[in-house]
GROMACS .gro file of N, CA and C in nm:
model
  543
    1UNK      N    1   3.525   9.121   4.533
    1UNK     CA    2   3.481   9.108   4.671
    1UNK      C    3   3.329   9.103   4.678
    2UNK      N    4   3.280   9.043   4.785
    2UNK     CA    5   3.138   9.016   4.800
    2UNK      C    6   3.072   9.108   4.902
    3UNK      N    7   3.132   9.216   4.939
    3UNK     CA    8   3.082   9.300   5.047
    3UNK      C    9   2.941   9.349   5.019
    4UNK      N   10   2.851   9.325   5.114
    4UNK     CA   11   2.716   9.380   5.105
    4UNK      C   12   2.623   9.310   5.008
    5UNK      N   13   2.667   9.205   4.944
    5UNK     CA   14   2.581   9.134   4.848
    5UNK      C   15   2.514   9.018   4.922
    6UNK      N   16   2.386   9.036   4.956
    6UNK     CA   17   2.318   8.938   5.039
    6UNK      C   18   2.228   8.845   4.960
    7UNK      N   19   2.203   8.871   4.833
    7UNK     CA   20   2.111   8.791   4.754
    7UNK      C   21   2.186   8.673   4.692
    8UNK      N   22   2.136   8.553   4.717
    8UNK     CA   23   2.190   8.435   4.650
    8UNK      C   24   2.117   8.424   4.516
    9UNK      N   25   2.190   8.441   4.408
    9UNK     CA   26   2.127   8.445   4.276
    9UNK      C   27   2.088   8.307   4.225
   10UNK      N   28   2.136   8.201   4.289
   10UNK     CA   29   2.102   8.064   4.253
   10UNK      C   30   2.136   8.032   4.107
   11UNK      N   31   2.230   8.105   4.048
   11UNK     CA   32   2.272   8.081   3.911
   11UNK      C   33   2.164   8.111   3.808
   12UNK      N   34   2.076   8.207   3.839
   12UNK     CA   35   1.963   8.237   3.751
   12UNK      C   36   1.948   8.387   3.734
   13UNK      N   37   1.876   8.426   3.629
   13UNK     CA   38   1.844   8.567   3.610
   13UNK      C   39   1.735   8.606   3.709
   14UNK      N   40   1.708   8.736   3.718
   14UNK     CA   41   1.608   8.786   3.812
   14UNK      C   42   1.470   8.727   3.783
   15UNK      N   43   1.429   8.725   3.657
   15UNK     CA   44   1.296   8.675   3.624
   15UNK      C   45   1.286   8.524   3.649
   16UNK      N   46   1.392   8.451   3.617
   16UNK     CA   47   1.392   8.306   3.640
   16UNK      C   48   1.389   8.276   3.788
   17UNK      N   49   1.465   8.352   3.866
   17UNK     CA   50   1.471   8.332   4.011
   17UNK      C   51   1.336   8.362   4.077
   18UNK      N   52   1.272   8.471   4.033
   18UNK     CA   53   1.142   8.504   4.093
   18UNK      C   54   1.036   8.401   4.057
   19UNK      N   55   1.041   8.349   3.933
   19UNK     CA   56   0.946   8.244   3.894
   19UNK      C   57   0.971   8.116   3.973
   20UNK      N   58   1.098   8.082   3.993
   20UNK     CA   59   1.134   7.963   4.070
   20UNK      C   60   1.082   7.974   4.214
   21UNK      N   61   1.107   8.087   4.278
   21UNK     CA   62   1.064   8.104   4.417
   21UNK      C   63   0.912   8.108   4.428
   22UNK      N   64   0.845   8.170   4.331
   22UNK     CA   65   0.700   8.173   4.332
   22UNK      C   66   0.642   8.032   4.321
   23UNK      N   67   0.694   7.953   4.228
   23UNK     CA   68   0.646   7.816   4.211
   23UNK      C   69   0.674   7.730   4.334
   24UNK      N   70   0.792   7.748   4.393
   24UNK     CA   71   0.825   7.671   4.513
   24UNK      C   72   0.737   7.712   4.631
   25UNK      N   73   0.705   7.841   4.643
   25UNK     CA   74   0.618   7.888   4.751
   25UNK      C   75   0.478   7.831   4.734
   26UNK      N   76   0.428   7.826   4.611
   26UNK     CA   77   0.296   7.767   4.586
   26UNK      C   78   0.297   7.620   4.624
   27UNK      N   79   0.402   7.547   4.587
   27UNK     CA   80   0.412   7.405   4.622
   27UNK      C   81   0.418   7.386   4.773
   28UNK      N   82   0.492   7.472   4.842
   28UNK     CA   83   0.502   7.464   4.987
   28UNK      C   84   0.367   7.489   5.053
   29UNK      N   85   0.293   7.586   5.003
   29UNK     CA   86   0.163   7.619   5.062
   29UNK      C   87   0.063   7.507   5.037
   30UNK      N   88   0.064   7.450   4.918
   30UNK     CA   89  -0.034   7.346   4.885
   30UNK      C   90  -0.002   7.213   4.952
   31UNK      N   91   0.126   7.172   4.954
   31UNK     CA   92   0.159   7.039   5.007
   31UNK      C   93   0.218   7.042   5.147
   32UNK      N   94   0.243   7.160   5.203
   32UNK     CA   95   0.292   7.181   5.340
   32UNK      C   96   0.438   7.139   5.361
   33UNK      N   97   0.498   7.065   5.270
   33UNK     CA   98   0.641   7.032   5.279
   33UNK      C   99   0.692   6.993   5.141
   34UNK      N  100   0.815   7.036   5.112
   34UNK     CA  101   0.877   7.000   4.985
   34UNK      C  102   1.024   6.967   5.009
   35UNK      N  103   1.081   6.890   4.919
   35UNK     CA  104   1.223   6.856   4.924
   35UNK      C  105   1.295   6.931   4.813
   36UNK      N  106   1.403   7.000   4.850
   36UNK     CA  107   1.479   7.079   4.755
   36UNK      C  108   1.622   7.089   4.805
   37UNK      N  109   1.705   7.170   4.739
   37UNK     CA  110   1.841   7.188   4.786
   37UNK      C  111   1.842   7.285   4.903
   38UNK      N  112   1.949   7.283   4.980
   38UNK     CA  113   1.959   7.368   5.098
   38UNK      C  114   1.957   7.516   5.059
   39UNK      N  115   2.029   7.552   4.953
   39UNK     CA  116   2.035   7.692   4.910
   39UNK      C  117   1.897   7.742   4.869
   40UNK      N  118   1.823   7.661   4.793
   40UNK     CA  119   1.689   7.702   4.751
   40UNK      C  120   1.595   7.709   4.871
   41UNK      N  121   1.610   7.618   4.966
   41UNK     CA  122   1.524   7.618   5.085
   41UNK      C  123   1.546   7.745   5.167
   42UNK      N  124   1.671   7.788   5.180
   42UNK     CA  125   1.699   7.909   5.257
   42UNK      C  126   1.643   8.033   5.188
   43UNK      N  127   1.652   8.037   5.056
   43UNK     CA  128   1.595   8.149   4.982
   43UNK      C  129   1.442   8.145   4.987
   44UNK      N  130   1.385   8.024   4.981
   44UNK     CA  131   1.240   8.010   4.988
   44UNK      C  132   1.187   8.057   5.122
   45UNK      N  133   1.262   8.032   5.228
   45UNK     CA  134   1.221   8.079   5.361
   45UNK      C  135   1.209   8.231   5.362
   46UNK      N  136   1.308   8.300   5.303
   46UNK     CA  137   1.305   8.446   5.298
   46UNK      C  138   1.188   8.496   5.214
   47UNK      N  139   1.147   8.418   5.115
   47UNK     CA  140   1.041   8.458   5.023
   47UNK      C  141   0.902   8.429   5.081
   48UNK      N  142   0.886   8.313   5.147
   48UNK     CA  143   0.753   8.267   5.188
   48UNK      C  144   0.710   8.322   5.324
   49UNK      N  145   0.802   8.340   5.416
   49UNK     CA  146   0.761   8.383   5.550
   49UNK      C  147   0.696   8.521   5.553
   50UNK      N  148   0.745   8.621   5.477
   50UNK     CA  149   0.671   8.748   5.474
   50UNK      C  150   0.531   8.735   5.415
   51UNK      N  151   0.513   8.643   5.321
   51UNK     CA  152   0.380   8.621   5.264
   51UNK      C  153   0.286   8.562   5.368
   52UNK      N  154   0.338   8.470   5.450
   52UNK     CA  155   0.256   8.410   5.556
   52UNK      C  156   0.220   8.516   5.660
   53UNK      N  157   0.315   8.603   5.692
   53UNK     CA  158   0.286   8.712   5.785
   53UNK      C  159   0.178   8.803   5.728
   54UNK      N  160   0.186   8.834   5.600
   54UNK     CA  161   0.086   8.920   5.535
   54UNK      C  162  -0.051   8.853   5.536
   55UNK      N  163  -0.056   8.720   5.535
   55UNK     CA  164  -0.185   8.650   5.530
   55UNK      C  165  -0.261   8.658   5.663
   56UNK      N  166  -0.195   8.698   5.770
   56UNK     CA  167  -0.263   8.711   5.899
   56UNK      C  168  -0.367   8.823   5.894
   57UNK      N  169  -0.343   8.924   5.812
   57UNK     CA  170  -0.435   9.037   5.797
   57UNK      C  171  -0.517   9.013   5.670
   58UNK      N  172  -0.637   8.960   5.685
   58UNK     CA  173  -0.717   8.919   5.570
   58UNK      C  174  -0.796   9.038   5.514
   59UNK      N  175  -0.729   9.116   5.432
   59UNK     CA  176  -0.794   9.227   5.364
   59UNK      C  177  -0.778   9.208   5.213
   60UNK      N  178  -0.854   9.282   5.137
   60UNK     CA  179  -0.844   9.273   4.991
   60UNK      C  180  -0.706   9.315   4.944
   61UNK      N  181  -0.651   9.418   5.006
   61UNK     CA  182  -0.519   9.464   4.967
   61UNK      C  183  -0.412   9.358   4.991
   62UNK      N  184  -0.414   9.296   5.110
   62UNK     CA  185  -0.311   9.196   5.139
   62UNK      C  186  -0.328   9.073   5.049
   63UNK      N  187  -0.452   9.037   5.015
   63UNK     CA  188  -0.473   8.925   4.922
   63UNK      C  189  -0.415   8.958   4.784
   64UNK      N  190  -0.434   9.082   4.739
   64UNK     CA  191  -0.382   9.120   4.609
   64UNK      C  192  -0.230   9.125   4.608
   65UNK      N  193  -0.172   9.171   4.716
   65UNK     CA  194  -0.025   9.175   4.726
   65UNK      C  195   0.031   9.034   4.722
   66UNK      N  196  -0.028   8.943   4.799
   66UNK     CA  197   0.019   8.804   4.801
   66UNK      C  198  -0.003   8.739   4.664
   67UNK      N  199  -0.116   8.769   4.600
   67UNK     CA  200  -0.142   8.711   4.467
   67UNK      C  201  -0.040   8.761   4.365
   68UNK      N  202   0.009   8.884   4.381
   68UNK     CA  203   0.110   8.935   4.288
   68UNK      C  204   0.240   8.857   4.299
   69UNK      N  205   0.267   8.798   4.415
   69UNK     CA  206   0.386   8.716   4.431
   69UNK      C  207   0.363   8.571   4.387
   70UNK      N  208   0.246   8.515   4.417
   70UNK     CA  209   0.223   8.372   4.395
   70UNK      C  210   0.160   8.339   4.260
   71UNK      N  211   0.069   8.423   4.211
   71UNK     CA  212   0.000   8.401   4.084
   71UNK      C  213  -0.077   8.269   4.081
   72UNK      N  214  -0.137   8.230   4.195
   72UNK     CA  215  -0.214   8.107   4.202
   72UNK      C  216  -0.329   8.129   4.301
   73UNK      N  217  -0.454   8.127   4.250
   73UNK     CA  218  -0.569   8.157   4.334
   73UNK      C  219  -0.590   8.053   4.443
   74UNK      N  220  -0.570   7.926   4.409
   74UNK     CA  221  -0.588   7.819   4.508
   74UNK      C  222  -0.491   7.833   4.623
   75UNK      N  223  -0.365   7.865   4.591
   75UNK     CA  224  -0.263   7.880   4.696
   75UNK      C  225  -0.296   8.000   4.785
   76UNK      N  226  -0.343   8.109   4.726
   76UNK     CA  227  -0.378   8.227   4.805
   76UNK      C  228  -0.495   8.195   4.898
   77UNK      N  229  -0.595   8.124   4.846
   77UNK     CA  230  -0.709   8.086   4.929
   77UNK      C  231  -0.665   7.996   5.044
   78UNK      N  232  -0.581   7.897   5.015
   78UNK     CA  233  -0.528   7.806   5.118
   78UNK      C  234  -0.450   7.884   5.223
   79UNK      N  235  -0.368   7.978   5.177
   79UNK     CA  236  -0.285   8.056   5.268
   79UNK      C  237  -0.370   8.142   5.361
   80UNK      N  238  -0.473   8.206   5.310
   80UNK     CA  239  -0.553   8.297   5.391
   80UNK      C  240  -0.658   8.225   5.475
   81UNK      N  241  -0.686   8.098   5.448
   81UNK     CA  242  -0.786   8.026   5.530
   81UNK      C  243  -0.718   7.936   5.631
   82UNK      N  244  -0.663   7.824   5.588
   82UNK     CA  245  -0.612   7.725   5.684
   82UNK      C  246  -0.479   7.765   5.746
   83UNK      N  247  -0.386   7.813   5.665
   83UNK     CA  248  -0.253   7.842   5.719
   83UNK      C  249  -0.255   7.961   5.813
   84UNK      N  250  -0.325   8.068   5.774
   84UNK     CA  251  -0.326   8.187   5.859
   84UNK      C  252  -0.395   8.159   5.994
   85UNK      N  253  -0.492   8.068   5.996
   85UNK     CA  254  -0.556   8.033   6.123
   85UNK      C  255  -0.460   7.960   6.216
   86UNK      N  256  -0.380   7.870   6.159
   86UNK     CA  257  -0.289   7.792   6.244
   86UNK      C  258  -0.172   7.875   6.295
   87UNK      N  259  -0.127   7.974   6.219
   87UNK     CA  260  -0.011   8.052   6.261
   87UNK      C  261  -0.050   8.186   6.322
   88UNK      N  262  -0.175   8.203   6.360
   88UNK     CA  263  -0.224   8.333   6.408
   88UNK      C  264  -0.147   8.383   6.530
   89UNK      N  265  -0.113   8.294   6.623
   89UNK     CA  266  -0.045   8.339   6.743
   89UNK      C  267   0.108   8.328   6.734
   90UNK      N  268   0.160   8.276   6.625
   90UNK     CA  269   0.306   8.263   6.606
   90UNK      C  270   0.361   8.395   6.551
   91UNK      N  271   0.476   8.437   6.603
   91UNK     CA  272   0.535   8.565   6.564
   91UNK      C  273   0.649   8.550   6.464
   92UNK      N  274   0.644   8.452   6.380
   92UNK     CA  275   0.751   8.429   6.283
   92UNK      C  276   0.801   8.287   6.297
   93UNK      N  277   0.894   8.250   6.212
   93UNK     CA  278   0.948   8.114   6.217
   93UNK      C  279   0.845   8.013   6.173
   94UNK      N  280   0.781   8.039   6.061
   94UNK     CA  281   0.672   7.952   6.015
   94UNK      C  282   0.722   7.828   5.944
   95UNK      N  283   0.849   7.828   5.903
   95UNK     CA  284   0.902   7.714   5.828
   95UNK      C  285   1.017   7.650   5.904
   96UNK      N  286   1.042   7.524   5.871
   96UNK     CA  287   1.151   7.448   5.931
   96UNK      C  288   1.230   7.384   5.817
   97UNK      N  289   1.363   7.392   5.823
   97UNK     CA  290   1.448   7.329   5.722
   97UNK      C  291   1.522   7.216   5.789
   98UNK      N  292   1.506   7.094   5.733
   98UNK     CA  293   1.573   6.975   5.785
   98UNK      C  294   1.665   6.923   5.676
   99UNK      N  295   1.793   6.914   5.706
   99UNK     CA  296   1.890   6.867   5.607
   99UNK      C  297   1.879   6.716   5.592
  100UNK      N  298   1.882   6.669   5.467
  100UNK     CA  299   1.862   6.527   5.438
  100UNK      C  300   1.986   6.455   5.391
  101UNK      N  301   2.093   6.525   5.364
  101UNK     CA  302   2.212   6.460   5.308
  101UNK      C  303   2.235   6.509   5.166
  102UNK      N  304   2.307   6.430   5.089
  102UNK     CA  305   2.340   6.473   4.954
  102UNK      C  306   2.265   6.392   4.850
  103UNK      N  307   2.244   6.453   4.734
  103UNK     CA  308   2.176   6.388   4.622
  103UNK      C  309   2.278   6.302   4.548
  104UNK      N  310   2.232   6.187   4.500
  104UNK     CA  311   2.323   6.094   4.435
  104UNK      C  312   2.382   6.149   4.305
  105UNK      N  313   2.302   6.214   4.223
  105UNK     CA  314   2.349   6.254   4.091
  105UNK      C  315   2.461   6.356   4.093
  106UNK      N  316   2.442   6.466   4.166
  106UNK     CA  317   2.541   6.574   4.163
  106UNK      C  318   2.596   6.611   4.300
  107UNK      N  319   2.565   6.533   4.401
  107UNK     CA  320   2.616   6.552   4.536
  107UNK      C  321   2.572   6.686   4.597
  108UNK      N  322   2.457   6.736   4.555
  108UNK     CA  323   2.403   6.859   4.612
  108UNK      C  324   2.342   6.832   4.748
  109UNK      N  325   2.358   6.925   4.841
  109UNK     CA  326   2.300   6.909   4.973
  109UNK      C  327   2.149   6.927   4.963
  110UNK      N  328   2.073   6.829   5.010
  110UNK     CA  329   1.927   6.832   5.001
  110UNK      C  330   1.868   6.867   5.138
  111UNK      N  331   1.749   6.925   5.134
  111UNK     CA  332   1.681   6.963   5.257
  111UNK      C  333   1.531   6.948   5.239
  112UNK      N  334   1.463   6.930   5.351
  112UNK     CA  335   1.318   6.925   5.355
  112UNK      C  336   1.272   7.055   5.420
  113UNK      N  337   1.191   7.132   5.351
  113UNK     CA  338   1.136   7.255   5.410
  113UNK      C  339   0.988   7.233   5.430
  114UNK      N  340   0.940   7.262   5.551
  114UNK     CA  341   0.800   7.236   5.583
  114UNK      C  342   0.744   7.349   5.668
  115UNK      N  343   0.613   7.358   5.670
  115UNK     CA  344   0.545   7.453   5.757
  115UNK      C  345   0.539   7.392   5.897
  116UNK      N  346   0.582   7.467   5.996
  116UNK     CA  347   0.601   7.415   6.132
  116UNK      C  348   0.471   7.363   6.192
  117UNK      N  349   0.362   7.435   6.179
  117UNK     CA  350   0.238   7.399   6.246
  117UNK      C  351   0.161   7.287   6.179
  118UNK      N  352   0.214   7.230   6.071
  118UNK     CA  353   0.142   7.125   6.000
  118UNK      C  354   0.210   6.989   6.011
  119UNK      N  355   0.308   6.974   6.098
  119UNK     CA  356   0.373   6.845   6.119
  119UNK      C  357   0.314   6.783   6.244
  120UNK      N  358   0.217   6.691   6.227
  120UNK     CA  359   0.145   6.633   6.339
  120UNK      C  360   0.235   6.548   6.428
  121UNK      N  361   0.337   6.483   6.372
  121UNK     CA  362   0.426   6.399   6.452
  121UNK      C  363   0.501   6.482   6.556
  122UNK      N  364   0.557   6.595   6.516
  122UNK     CA  365   0.629   6.679   6.611
  122UNK      C  366   0.534   6.749   6.707
  123UNK      N  367   0.416   6.787   6.660
  123UNK     CA  368   0.321   6.854   6.749
  123UNK      C  369   0.277   6.761   6.861
  124UNK      N  370   0.258   6.633   6.832
  124UNK     CA  371   0.214   6.540   6.936
  124UNK      C  372   0.324   6.515   7.037
  125UNK      N  373   0.451   6.507   6.995
  125UNK     CA  374   0.559   6.484   7.091
  125UNK      C  375   0.586   6.609   7.173
  126UNK      N  376   0.572   6.729   7.115
  126UNK     CA  377   0.592   6.851   7.192
  126UNK      C  378   0.486   6.866   7.300
  127UNK      N  379   0.363   6.824   7.272
  127UNK     CA  380   0.255   6.834   7.369
  127UNK      C  381   0.277   6.740   7.487
  128UNK      N  382   0.337   6.623   7.462
  128UNK     CA  383   0.359   6.526   7.568
  128UNK      C  384   0.470   6.569   7.662
  129UNK      N  385   0.575   6.631   7.612
  129UNK     CA  386   0.691   6.664   7.694
  129UNK      C  387   0.695   6.812   7.730
  130UNK      N  388   0.578   6.872   7.753
  130UNK     CA  389   0.574   7.016   7.779
  130UNK      C  390   0.625   7.050   7.919
  131UNK      N  391   0.611   6.960   8.015
  131UNK     CA  392   0.661   6.987   8.149
  131UNK      C  393   0.581   7.095   8.220
  132UNK      N  394   0.449   7.091   8.209
  132UNK     CA  395   0.365   7.195   8.265
  132UNK      C  396   0.364   7.192   8.418
  133UNK      N  397   0.391   7.076   8.480
  133UNK     CA  398   0.387   7.064   8.624
  133UNK      C  399   0.512   7.116   8.693
  134UNK      N  400   0.619   7.142   8.622
  134UNK     CA  401   0.743   7.186   8.683
  134UNK      C  402   0.737   7.334   8.715
  135UNK      N  403   0.796   7.371   8.830
  135UNK     CA  404   0.801   7.511   8.866
  135UNK      C  405   0.943   7.565   8.853
  136UNK      N  406   1.043   7.476   8.847
  136UNK     CA  407   1.181   7.520   8.837
  136UNK      C  408   1.242   7.463   8.711
  137UNK      N  409   1.336   7.537   8.657
  137UNK     CA  410   1.405   7.489   8.537
  137UNK      C  411   1.534   7.421   8.577
  138UNK      N  412   1.566   7.313   8.507
  138UNK     CA  413   1.693   7.247   8.533
  138UNK      C  414   1.753   7.204   8.401
  139UNK      N  415   1.881   7.179   8.401
  139UNK     CA  416   1.948   7.138   8.278
  139UNK      C  417   1.910   6.996   8.239
  140UNK      N  418   1.879   6.913   8.334
  140UNK     CA  419   1.845   6.774   8.303
  140UNK      C  420   1.720   6.766   8.216
  141UNK      N  421   1.622   6.847   8.246
  141UNK     CA  422   1.497   6.845   8.169
  141UNK      C  423   1.517   6.890   8.026
  142UNK      N  424   1.606   6.985   8.004
  142UNK     CA  425   1.630   7.034   7.869
  142UNK      C  426   1.692   6.927   7.782
  143UNK      N  427   1.786   6.852   7.836
  143UNK     CA  428   1.852   6.749   7.756
  143UNK      C  429   1.752   6.644   7.710
  144UNK      N  430   1.664   6.603   7.799
  144UNK     CA  431   1.565   6.502   7.762
  144UNK      C  432   1.474   6.552   7.652
  145UNK      N  433   1.420   6.672   7.669
  145UNK     CA  434   1.324   6.722   7.570
  145UNK      C  435   1.392   6.746   7.436
  146UNK      N  436   1.518   6.793   7.437
  146UNK     CA  437   1.585   6.816   7.310
  146UNK      C  438   1.617   6.684   7.242
  147UNK      N  439   1.652   6.580   7.320
  147UNK     CA  440   1.676   6.449   7.260
  147UNK      C  441   1.548   6.393   7.200
  148UNK      N  442   1.436   6.411   7.270
  148UNK     CA  443   1.308   6.363   7.217
  148UNK      C  444   1.272   6.437   7.088
  149UNK      N  445   1.298   6.567   7.084
  149UNK     CA  446   1.269   6.645   6.964
  149UNK      C  447   1.355   6.599   6.848
  150UNK      N  448   1.484   6.573   6.874
  150UNK     CA  449   1.573   6.525   6.768
  150UNK      C  450   1.526   6.389   6.717
  151UNK      N  451   1.484   6.302   6.808
  151UNK     CA  452   1.434   6.171   6.766
  151UNK      C  453   1.307   6.186   6.683
  152UNK      N  454   1.218   6.276   6.723
  152UNK     CA  455   1.095   6.297   6.648
  152UNK      C  456   1.123   6.352   6.508
  153UNK      N  457   1.219   6.445   6.497
  153UNK     CA  458   1.256   6.498   6.367
  153UNK      C  459   1.316   6.388   6.280
  154UNK      N  460   1.399   6.302   6.340
  154UNK     CA  461   1.459   6.193   6.265
  154UNK      C  462   1.351   6.096   6.215
  155UNK      N  463   1.253   6.065   6.300
  155UNK     CA  464   1.144   5.977   6.258
  155UNK      C  465   1.062   6.039   6.146
  156UNK      N  466   1.034   6.168   6.157
  156UNK     CA  467   0.958   6.237   6.053
  156UNK      C  468   1.034   6.236   5.922
  157UNK      N  469   1.164   6.261   5.927
  157UNK     CA  470   1.245   6.261   5.806
  157UNK      C  471   1.246   6.123   5.742
  158UNK      N  472   1.257   6.018   5.824
  158UNK     CA  473   1.255   5.883   5.770
  158UNK      C  474   1.120   5.852   5.705
  159UNK      N  475   1.010   5.899   5.766
  159UNK     CA  476   0.877   5.877   5.708
  159UNK      C  477   0.863   5.948   5.574
  160UNK      N  478   0.913   6.071   5.566
  160UNK     CA  479   0.902   6.148   5.443
  160UNK      C  480   0.984   6.082   5.332
  161UNK      N  481   1.105   6.038   5.366
  161UNK     CA  482   1.189   5.970   5.267
  161UNK      C  483   1.122   5.841   5.222
  162UNK      N  484   1.059   5.768   5.315
  162UNK     CA  485   0.990   5.644   5.280
  162UNK      C  486   0.869   5.673   5.191
  163UNK      N  487   0.796   5.783   5.219
  163UNK     CA  488   0.681   5.819   5.136
  163UNK      C  489   0.725   5.852   4.995
  164UNK      N  490   0.839   5.922   4.981
  164UNK     CA  491   0.887   5.958   4.848
  164UNK      C  492   0.941   5.837   4.774
  165UNK      N  493   0.994   5.740   4.845
  165UNK     CA  494   1.049   5.621   4.781
  165UNK      C  495   0.939   5.524   4.740
  166UNK      N  496   0.824   5.526   4.808
  166UNK     CA  497   0.716   5.432   4.779
  166UNK      C  498   0.663   5.444   4.637
  167UNK      N  499   0.634   5.563   4.583
  167UNK     CA  500   0.585   5.570   4.445
  167UNK      C  501   0.687   5.518   4.344
  168UNK      N  502   0.816   5.539   4.370
  168UNK     CA  503   0.919   5.489   4.279
  168UNK      C  504   0.920   5.336   4.279
  169UNK      N  505   0.902   5.276   4.397
  169UNK     CA  506   0.900   5.130   4.405
  169UNK      C  507   0.777   5.074   4.334
  170UNK      N  508   0.663   5.142   4.349
  170UNK     CA  509   0.541   5.096   4.281
  170UNK      C  510   0.558   5.103   4.130
  171UNK      N  511   0.625   5.206   4.081
  171UNK     CA  512   0.648   5.220   3.938
  171UNK      C  513   0.738   5.108   3.889
  172UNK      N  514   0.840   5.072   3.969
  172UNK     CA  515   0.930   4.963   3.930
  172UNK      C  516   0.855   4.830   3.928
  173UNK      N  517   0.766   4.808   4.026
  173UNK     CA  518   0.689   4.684   4.031
  173UNK      C  519   0.598   4.672   3.910
  174UNK      N  520   0.533   4.782   3.871
  174UNK     CA  521   0.442   4.776   3.756
  174UNK      C  522   0.519   4.753   3.627
  175UNK      N  523   0.640   4.809   3.616
  175UNK     CA  524   0.718   4.789   3.494
  175UNK      C  525   0.768   4.644   3.487
  176UNK      N  526   0.798   4.583   3.601
  176UNK     CA  527   0.841   4.443   3.602
  176UNK      C  528   0.725   4.353   3.561
  177UNK      N  529   0.603   4.385   3.606
  177UNK     CA  530   0.486   4.305   3.569
  177UNK      C  531   0.460   4.313   3.420
  178UNK      N  532   0.481   4.429   3.359
  178UNK     CA  533   0.461   4.444   3.216
  178UNK      C  534   0.564   4.362   3.139
  179UNK      N  535   0.686   4.355   3.188
  179UNK     CA  536   0.789   4.277   3.122
  179UNK      C  537   0.756   4.128   3.125
  180UNK      N  538   0.697   4.082   3.237
  180UNK     CA  539   0.663   3.941   3.251
  180UNK      C  540   0.552   3.902   3.154
  181UNK      N  541   0.460   3.994   3.126
  181UNK     CA  542   0.347   3.965   3.035
  181UNK      C  543   0.400   3.957   2.896
   0.00000   0.00000   0.00000
C-alpha cells in the first residue's frame, strides 16, 4: 500500500534524484522555461518554488541556503537579482506547467514548465483584458477572458515548439548541403 508516501522517486536513488532536480532548477532559472516530462515538472515545481520564495529575502544566509541546493553561482545571482525583483509582490505560484502531449519515442507525457512572470506573450494579453472599467462582475466577462487566456497559452506553446524544431531543421539542412558537396 502507498499510504502516506508523497515523494515521487522518479525511478532514481536519492542522490540521483536530488542532482536531477538541482540541474533542472538551474536550467529553469537560466532559461526561464524548459521542456520535460509531466512527472519531473511537478517535482521540479515543488523543488524550485521554495527557492524562489527564499530569494525574496536577499541575505547572505538565504544565498548560502539556495546555493546549497543549486550549486551554481550564476543561477543564484540570476535568481536573487532579476527573478526576485519580478516576483516580489507574488505570493507563490511562480511556475506554470503546460502539457504538450506525448513524446514519440516512449509515449511519455511531456510538459513545458516556465516562470510565470517571464512570459511576455501572456503578460501582454492579460494587461489588455483586465477589465479595469467594470464595476460589476458577470459570467459573460469571465468566459471571454478565459478563452483569450487559453488562446494565448496555445499560441505560446506553438511558438515554443516551433523554436525547438527550428534548430533541428537547420541541422538537417546543413547535413543535406554537405551530402551535395
